[in-house]
Short mmCIF file of C-alpha atoms in Angstrom, two decimals:
data_model
loop_
_atom_site.label_atom_id
_atom_site.label_comp_id
_atom_site.label_asym_id
_atom_site.label_seq_id
_atom_site.Cartn_x
_atom_site.Cartn_y
_atom_site.Cartn_z
CA MET A 1 -15.84 1.47 16.25
CA ASP A 2 -17.28 4.91 16.73
CA ALA A 3 -19.93 5.66 14.09
CA LYS A 4 -18.69 9.24 13.69
CA LEU A 5 -15.19 8.00 12.94
CA LEU A 6 -16.51 5.50 10.40
CA ASP A 7 -18.32 8.32 8.61
CA ILE A 8 -15.12 10.30 8.01
CA LEU A 9 -12.64 7.50 7.33
CA VAL A 10 -11.72 6.84 3.70
CA CYS A 11 -9.19 4.65 1.94
CA PRO A 12 -5.76 6.32 2.14
CA LEU A 13 -5.03 5.33 -1.47
CA CYS A 14 -8.16 6.04 -3.51
CA LYS A 15 -10.04 8.18 -0.96
CA GLY A 16 -13.04 5.89 -1.47
CA PRO A 17 -15.49 4.64 1.15
CA LEU A 18 -14.66 1.82 3.52
CA LEU A 19 -16.81 -1.09 4.64
CA TYR A 20 -16.69 -2.01 8.33
CA ARG A 21 -16.68 -5.70 9.20
CA LYS A 22 -17.58 -5.74 12.86
CA ALA A 23 -17.00 -9.47 13.46
CA GLU A 24 -13.49 -9.38 11.97
CA ASN A 25 -12.73 -5.85 13.25
CA GLU A 26 -11.58 -4.72 9.80
CA LEU A 27 -12.14 -1.92 7.31
CA ILE A 28 -12.32 -2.88 3.63
CA CYS A 29 -11.74 -0.86 0.49
CA LYS A 30 -13.58 -2.62 -2.33
CA ALA A 31 -11.94 -0.52 -5.05
CA ASP A 32 -8.36 -1.36 -4.02
CA ARG A 33 -9.26 -4.76 -2.54
CA LEU A 34 -7.40 -3.93 0.68
CA VAL A 35 -8.25 -4.83 4.26
CA PHE A 36 -7.16 -2.51 7.07
CA SER A 37 -7.10 -3.95 10.57
CA ILE A 38 -8.31 -2.21 13.72
CA LYS A 39 -6.02 -2.67 16.71
CA ASP A 40 -7.11 -1.58 20.18
CA GLY A 41 -9.92 0.46 18.62
CA ILE A 42 -7.56 2.35 16.29
CA PRO A 43 -7.71 1.76 12.51
CA VAL A 44 -4.30 1.03 11.00
CA MET A 45 -4.62 2.98 7.74
CA LEU A 46 -1.16 2.25 6.32
CA GLU A 47 -0.83 0.61 2.91
CA ASP A 48 2.17 -1.41 4.13
CA GLU A 49 0.12 -2.82 7.02
CA ALA A 50 -2.97 -3.63 4.93
CA ARG A 51 -3.57 -7.05 3.47
CA LYS A 52 -4.93 -7.87 0.04
CA LEU A 53 -8.50 -9.08 -0.10
CA SER A 54 -8.36 -12.64 -1.39
CA PRO A 55 -10.60 -13.69 -4.31
CA GLU A 56 -12.41 -16.13 -1.98
CA GLU A 57 -13.47 -13.32 0.35
CA GLU A 58 -16.69 -11.67 -0.71
CA VAL A 59 -17.51 -8.15 0.41
#
């Protein structure tokens, strides 16, 4: 992921900051407990495409 892009991306729901998990290639919103995938280098920032962060997953 491009560092400049990471600096400007926010959660589409709460407009909060996102955490980048490089190993999993995911962006995480802690506030909404949503995980947005990155496909072919492009973040998929759609609520319908995001998955819920499970209680077992620590951020």
